[in-house]
CSV table of C-alpha atoms and ligand atoms in Angstrom, one decimal:
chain,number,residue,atom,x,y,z
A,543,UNK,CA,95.2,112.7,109.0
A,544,UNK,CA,94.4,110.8,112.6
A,545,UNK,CA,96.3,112.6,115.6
A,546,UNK,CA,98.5,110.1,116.2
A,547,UNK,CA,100.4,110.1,113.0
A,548,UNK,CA,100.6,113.9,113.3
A,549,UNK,CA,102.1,113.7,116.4
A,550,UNK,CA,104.7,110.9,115.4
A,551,UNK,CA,105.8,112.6,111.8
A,552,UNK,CA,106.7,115.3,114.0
A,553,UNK,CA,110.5,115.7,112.3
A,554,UNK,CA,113.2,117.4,114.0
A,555,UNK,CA,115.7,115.9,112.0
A,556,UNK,CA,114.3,117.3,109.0
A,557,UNK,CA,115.0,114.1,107.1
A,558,UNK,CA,111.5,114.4,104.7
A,559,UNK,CA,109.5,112.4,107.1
A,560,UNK,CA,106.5,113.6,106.2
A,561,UNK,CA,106.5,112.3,102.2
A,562,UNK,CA,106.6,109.2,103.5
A,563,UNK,CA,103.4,108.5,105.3
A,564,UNK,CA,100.8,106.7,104.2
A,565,UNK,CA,97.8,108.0,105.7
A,566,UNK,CA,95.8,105.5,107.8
A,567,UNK,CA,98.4,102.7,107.9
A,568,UNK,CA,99.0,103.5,111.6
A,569,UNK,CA,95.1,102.2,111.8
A,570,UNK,CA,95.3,99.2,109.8
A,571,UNK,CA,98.8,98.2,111.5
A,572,UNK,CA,96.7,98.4,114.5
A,573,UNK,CA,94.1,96.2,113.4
A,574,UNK,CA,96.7,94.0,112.3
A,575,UNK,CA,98.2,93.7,115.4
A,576,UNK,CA,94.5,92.8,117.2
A,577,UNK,CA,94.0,90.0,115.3
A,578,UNK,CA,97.6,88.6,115.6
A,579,UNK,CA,98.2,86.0,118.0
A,580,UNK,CA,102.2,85.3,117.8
A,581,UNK,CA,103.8,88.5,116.6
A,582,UNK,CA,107.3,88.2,115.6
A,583,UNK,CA,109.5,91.9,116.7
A,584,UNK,CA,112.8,92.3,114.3
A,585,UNK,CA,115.3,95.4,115.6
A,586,UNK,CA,118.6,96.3,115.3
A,587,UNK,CA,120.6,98.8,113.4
A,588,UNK,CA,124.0,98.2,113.7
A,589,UNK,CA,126.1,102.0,113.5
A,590,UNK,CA,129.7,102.9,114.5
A,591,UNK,CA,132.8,100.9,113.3
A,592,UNK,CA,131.8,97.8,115.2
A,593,UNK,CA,127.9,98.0,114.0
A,594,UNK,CA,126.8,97.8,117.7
A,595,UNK,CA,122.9,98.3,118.2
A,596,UNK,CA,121.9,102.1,117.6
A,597,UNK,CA,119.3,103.8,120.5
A,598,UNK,CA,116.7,104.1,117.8
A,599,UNK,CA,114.6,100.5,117.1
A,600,UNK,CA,115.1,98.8,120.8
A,601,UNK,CA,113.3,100.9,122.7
A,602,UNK,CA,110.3,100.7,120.6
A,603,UNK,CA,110.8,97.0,120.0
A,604,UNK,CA,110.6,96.5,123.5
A,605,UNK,CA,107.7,98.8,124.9
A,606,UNK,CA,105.8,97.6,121.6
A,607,UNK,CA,106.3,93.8,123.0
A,608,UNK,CA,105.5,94.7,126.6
A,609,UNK,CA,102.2,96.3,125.5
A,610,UNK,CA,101.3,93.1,123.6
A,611,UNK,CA,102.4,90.7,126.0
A,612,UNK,CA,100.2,92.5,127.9
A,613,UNK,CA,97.3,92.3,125.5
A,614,UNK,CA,97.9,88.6,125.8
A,615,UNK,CA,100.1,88.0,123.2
A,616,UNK,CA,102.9,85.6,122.8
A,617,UNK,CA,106.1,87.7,121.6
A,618,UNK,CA,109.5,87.0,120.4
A,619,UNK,CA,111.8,89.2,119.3
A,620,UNK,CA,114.5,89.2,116.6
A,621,UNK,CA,117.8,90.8,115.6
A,622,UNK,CA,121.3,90.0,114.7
A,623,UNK,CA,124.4,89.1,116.6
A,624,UNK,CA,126.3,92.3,116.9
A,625,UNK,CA,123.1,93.9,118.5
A,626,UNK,CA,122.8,90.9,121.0
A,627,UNK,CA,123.7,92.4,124.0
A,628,UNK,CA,121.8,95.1,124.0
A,629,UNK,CA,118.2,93.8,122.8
A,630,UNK,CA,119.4,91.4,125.8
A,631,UNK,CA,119.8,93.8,128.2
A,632,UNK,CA,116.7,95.5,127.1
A,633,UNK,CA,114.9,92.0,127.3
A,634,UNK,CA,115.6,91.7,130.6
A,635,UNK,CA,115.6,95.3,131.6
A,636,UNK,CA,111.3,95.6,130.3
A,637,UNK,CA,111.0,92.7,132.6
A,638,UNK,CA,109.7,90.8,129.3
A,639,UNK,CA,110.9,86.8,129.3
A,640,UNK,CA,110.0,86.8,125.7
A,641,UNK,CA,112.8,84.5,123.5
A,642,UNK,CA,115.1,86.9,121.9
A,643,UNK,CA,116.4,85.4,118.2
A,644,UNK,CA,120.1,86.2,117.1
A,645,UNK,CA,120.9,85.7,113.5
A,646,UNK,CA,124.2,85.6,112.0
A,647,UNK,CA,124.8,87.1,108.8
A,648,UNK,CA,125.4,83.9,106.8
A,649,UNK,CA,122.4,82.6,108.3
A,650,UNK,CA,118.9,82.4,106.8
A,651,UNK,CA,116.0,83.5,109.2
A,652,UNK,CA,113.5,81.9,107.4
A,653,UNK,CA,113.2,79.0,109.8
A,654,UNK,CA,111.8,81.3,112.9
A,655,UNK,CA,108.4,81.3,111.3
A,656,UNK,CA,107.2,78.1,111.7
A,657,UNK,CA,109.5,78.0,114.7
A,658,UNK,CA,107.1,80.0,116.1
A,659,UNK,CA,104.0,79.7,114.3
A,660,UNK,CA,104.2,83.8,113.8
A,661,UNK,CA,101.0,84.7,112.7
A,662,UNK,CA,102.6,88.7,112.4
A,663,UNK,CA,106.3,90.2,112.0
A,664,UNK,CA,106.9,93.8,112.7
A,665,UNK,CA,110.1,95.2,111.7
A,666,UNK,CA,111.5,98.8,113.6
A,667,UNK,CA,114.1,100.2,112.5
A,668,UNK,CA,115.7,97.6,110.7
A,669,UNK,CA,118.4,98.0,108.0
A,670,UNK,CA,116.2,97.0,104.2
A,671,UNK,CA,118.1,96.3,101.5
A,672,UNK,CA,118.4,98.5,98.6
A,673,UNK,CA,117.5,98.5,94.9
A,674,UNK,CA,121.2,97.1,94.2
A,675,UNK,CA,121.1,94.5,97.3
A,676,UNK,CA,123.3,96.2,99.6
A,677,UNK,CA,122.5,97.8,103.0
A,678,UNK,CA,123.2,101.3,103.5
A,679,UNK,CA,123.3,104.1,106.7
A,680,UNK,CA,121.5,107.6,106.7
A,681,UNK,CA,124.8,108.7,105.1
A,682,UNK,CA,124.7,106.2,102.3
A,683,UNK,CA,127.9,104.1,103.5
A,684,UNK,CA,127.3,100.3,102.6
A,685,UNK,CA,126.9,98.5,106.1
A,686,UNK,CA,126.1,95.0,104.5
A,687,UNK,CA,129.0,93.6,106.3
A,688,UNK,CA,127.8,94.2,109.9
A,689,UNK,CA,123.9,93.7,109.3
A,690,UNK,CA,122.7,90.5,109.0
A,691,UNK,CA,119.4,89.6,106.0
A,692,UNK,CA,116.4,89.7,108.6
A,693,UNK,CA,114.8,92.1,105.8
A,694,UNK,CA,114.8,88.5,104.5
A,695,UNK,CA,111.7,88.1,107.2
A,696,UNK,CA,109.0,90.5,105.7
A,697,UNK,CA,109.8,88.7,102.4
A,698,UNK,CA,109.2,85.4,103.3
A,699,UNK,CA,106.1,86.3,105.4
A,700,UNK,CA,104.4,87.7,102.3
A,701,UNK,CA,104.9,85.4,100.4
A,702,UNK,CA,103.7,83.0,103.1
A,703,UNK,CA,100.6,85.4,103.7
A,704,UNK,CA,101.6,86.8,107.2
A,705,UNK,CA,101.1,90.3,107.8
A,706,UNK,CA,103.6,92.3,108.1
A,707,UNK,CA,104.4,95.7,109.4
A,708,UNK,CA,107.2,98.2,108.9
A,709,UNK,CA,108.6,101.0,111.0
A,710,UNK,CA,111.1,103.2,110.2
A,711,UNK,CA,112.1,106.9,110.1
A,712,UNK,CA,114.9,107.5,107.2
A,713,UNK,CA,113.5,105.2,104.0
A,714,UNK,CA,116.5,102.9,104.5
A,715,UNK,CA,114.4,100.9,106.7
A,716,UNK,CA,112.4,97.3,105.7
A,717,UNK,CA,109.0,98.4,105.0
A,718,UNK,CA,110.1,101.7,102.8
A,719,UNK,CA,109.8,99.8,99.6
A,720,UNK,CA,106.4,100.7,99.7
A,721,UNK,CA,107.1,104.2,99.4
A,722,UNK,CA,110.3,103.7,97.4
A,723,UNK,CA,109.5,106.4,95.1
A,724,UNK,CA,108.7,108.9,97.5
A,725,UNK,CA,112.3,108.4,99.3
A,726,UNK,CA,113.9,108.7,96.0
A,727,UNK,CA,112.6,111.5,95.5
A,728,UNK,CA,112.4,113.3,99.4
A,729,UNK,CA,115.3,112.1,100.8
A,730,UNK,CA,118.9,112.8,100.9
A,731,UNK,CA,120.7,110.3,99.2
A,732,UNK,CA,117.6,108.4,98.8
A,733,UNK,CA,118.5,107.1,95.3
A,734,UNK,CA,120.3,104.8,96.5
A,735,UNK,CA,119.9,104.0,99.9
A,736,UNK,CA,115.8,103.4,99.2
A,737,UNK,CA,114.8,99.9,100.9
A,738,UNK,CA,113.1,98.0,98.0
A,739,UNK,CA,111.5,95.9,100.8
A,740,UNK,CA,107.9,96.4,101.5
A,741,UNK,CA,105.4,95.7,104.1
A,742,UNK,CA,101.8,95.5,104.3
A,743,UNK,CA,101.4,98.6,107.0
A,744,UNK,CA,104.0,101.1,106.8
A,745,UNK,CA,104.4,103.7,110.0
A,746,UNK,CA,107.0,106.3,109.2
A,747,UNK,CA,108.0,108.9,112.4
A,748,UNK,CA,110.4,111.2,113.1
A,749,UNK,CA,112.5,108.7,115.1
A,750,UNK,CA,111.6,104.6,114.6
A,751,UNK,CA,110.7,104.5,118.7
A,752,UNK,CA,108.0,107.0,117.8
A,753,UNK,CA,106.8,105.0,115.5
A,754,UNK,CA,106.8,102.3,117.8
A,755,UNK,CA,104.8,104.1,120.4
A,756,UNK,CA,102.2,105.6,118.0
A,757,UNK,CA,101.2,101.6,117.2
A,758,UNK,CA,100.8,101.3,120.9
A,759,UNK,CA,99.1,104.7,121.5
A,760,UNK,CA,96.6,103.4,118.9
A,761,UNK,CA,95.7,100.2,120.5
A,762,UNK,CA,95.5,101.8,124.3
A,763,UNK,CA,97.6,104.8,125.5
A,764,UNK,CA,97.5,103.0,129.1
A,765,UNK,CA,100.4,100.9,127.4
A,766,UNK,CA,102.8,103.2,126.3
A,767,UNK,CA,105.7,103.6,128.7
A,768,UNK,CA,106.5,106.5,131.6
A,769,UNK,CA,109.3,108.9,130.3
A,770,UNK,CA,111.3,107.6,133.2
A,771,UNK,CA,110.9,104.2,132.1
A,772,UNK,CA,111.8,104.9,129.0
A,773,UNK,CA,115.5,107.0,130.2
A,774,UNK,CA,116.1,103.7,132.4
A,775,UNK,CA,115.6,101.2,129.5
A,776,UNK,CA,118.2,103.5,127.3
A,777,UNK,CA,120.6,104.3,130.2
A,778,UNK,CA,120.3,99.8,130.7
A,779,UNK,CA,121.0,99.8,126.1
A,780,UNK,CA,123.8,102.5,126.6
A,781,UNK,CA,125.7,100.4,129.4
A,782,UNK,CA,125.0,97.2,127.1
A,783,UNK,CA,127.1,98.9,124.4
A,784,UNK,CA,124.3,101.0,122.4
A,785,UNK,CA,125.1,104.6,120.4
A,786,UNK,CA,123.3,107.4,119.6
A,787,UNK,CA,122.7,106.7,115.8
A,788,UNK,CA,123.4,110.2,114.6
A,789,UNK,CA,126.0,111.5,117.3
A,790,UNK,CA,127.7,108.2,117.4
A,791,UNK,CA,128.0,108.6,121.0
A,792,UNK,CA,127.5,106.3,124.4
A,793,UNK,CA,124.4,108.9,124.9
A,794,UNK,CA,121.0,107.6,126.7
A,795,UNK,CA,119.5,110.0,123.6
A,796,UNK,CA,118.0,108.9,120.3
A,797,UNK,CA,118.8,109.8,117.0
A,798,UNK,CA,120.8,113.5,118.4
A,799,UNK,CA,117.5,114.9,120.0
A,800,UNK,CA,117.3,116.3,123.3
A,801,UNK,CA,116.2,114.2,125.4
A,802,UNK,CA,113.5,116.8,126.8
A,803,UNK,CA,112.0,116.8,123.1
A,804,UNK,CA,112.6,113.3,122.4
A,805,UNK,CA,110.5,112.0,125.7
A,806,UNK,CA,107.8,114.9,125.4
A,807,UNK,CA,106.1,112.5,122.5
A,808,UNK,CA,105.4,109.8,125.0
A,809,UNK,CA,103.8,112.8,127.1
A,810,UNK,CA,101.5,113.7,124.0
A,811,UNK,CA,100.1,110.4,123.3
A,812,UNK,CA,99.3,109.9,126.7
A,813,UNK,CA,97.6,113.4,127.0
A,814,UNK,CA,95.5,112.8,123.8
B,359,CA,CA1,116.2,106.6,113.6
């Protein structure tokens, strides 16, 4: 297995992470991503009783799209309404002027394809819909009513022939239908809250951002963000409305961790 997805399965959650790798995706999402011209950035993972944009999936979206506008990329992102204003803050906060996309849920995101002539679409941390259709949390609560169908996205661009990649750290995520089985089988409650989508390149990590940030370790480690940047961009989400996903909390922290542990990652890649 390559360094870098070592050092991303690391799994201080203990939710099974590592039965969901596939080894030497991280490579070929890379390669996907060098080729790609106009690379579409979906994120959002609506938690708490409002569905408000969870810590986990924005930050990564958003030093994934600075490193590739910096690589001379066009980038937009994507997400749905309740997670506006904070992938708006975050927009703005990265100092990207990339378009940002909100969907409603009634709405079909189809269009933003050709919209944008996306030639790629990665997904982090984004709710995938499960065997039965619906949308379900870590804890295997429905959330189809405050998520909107951007899943919908790495559907349409498969069967349109666009690459896609997923990213995601729990097997609800789009891109987990290509190791549906193995989160069946490895993770709690993965019966039924197993995303039947799939994507081309799967990246599985012990948080989504980590994910994230193993893609751009992989294309050039100069691109990955400073740990302070990355407490300012979540202190920017946290004021914007964002929660910790698992402590449900107004918390600058990802996922529960400490935030020591949770930054040390972007410390390792660097220091490869
Ligand atoms: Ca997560």
């Amino acid at each position: 297995m390559q360094d870098v997805e070592r050092l991303i399965a690391r799994d201080p959650g203990g939710r099974g992470v590592a039965a969901l790798l596939v080894p030497g995706d991280l490579d070929r999402a890379a390669g996907a991503v060098t080729a790609a011209n106009r690379v579409l950035i979906i994120t959002g993972f609506g938690v708490g009783p409002h569905g408000v944009a969870e810590t986990d999936g924005p930050p990564g979206a958003l030093f994934l799209g600075r490193a590739l506008a910096r690589l001379g990329k066009q980038v937009i992102f994507a997400t749905h309404r309740l997670c506006e204003p904070v992938m708006a803050a975050g927009v703005a906060s990265v100092g990207l002027s990339a378009p940002l996309e909100v969907l409603d849920r009634a709405q079909s995101p189809a269009p933003l394809l050709e919209r944008h002539q996306v030639d790629l679409v990665i997904s982090i941390e984004l709710p995938g819909r499960a065997a039965d259709g619906q949308y379900y949390n870590m804890r295997g609560i429905p959330i189809t009513e405050r998520t909107a169908p951007l899943d919908e996205l790495l559907l349409v661009a498969k069967a349109r022939a666009i690459p896609t990649i997923g990213v995601g750290d729990g097997g609800n995520e789009a891109g987990m239908g290509k190791v549906v089985e193995q989160v069946r089988q490895a993770v709690r409650g993965g019966e039924r809250i197993a995303s039947v989508v799939s994507a081309d390149y799967l990246i599985s990590a012990g948080t989504s951002n980590w994910g994230a940030y193993g893609l751009v370790a992989t294309l050039n480690p100069a691109l990955l963000p400073e740990p302070e940047e990355e407490v300012q961009l979540l202190t920017a989400l946290v004021v914007a409305g964002a929660l910790d996903g698992v402590k449900l909390e107004a918390a600058a922290t990802v996922d529960g961790l400490e935030q020591e542990e949770y930054l040390q990652i972007l410390r390792d890649l660097k220091g490869r």
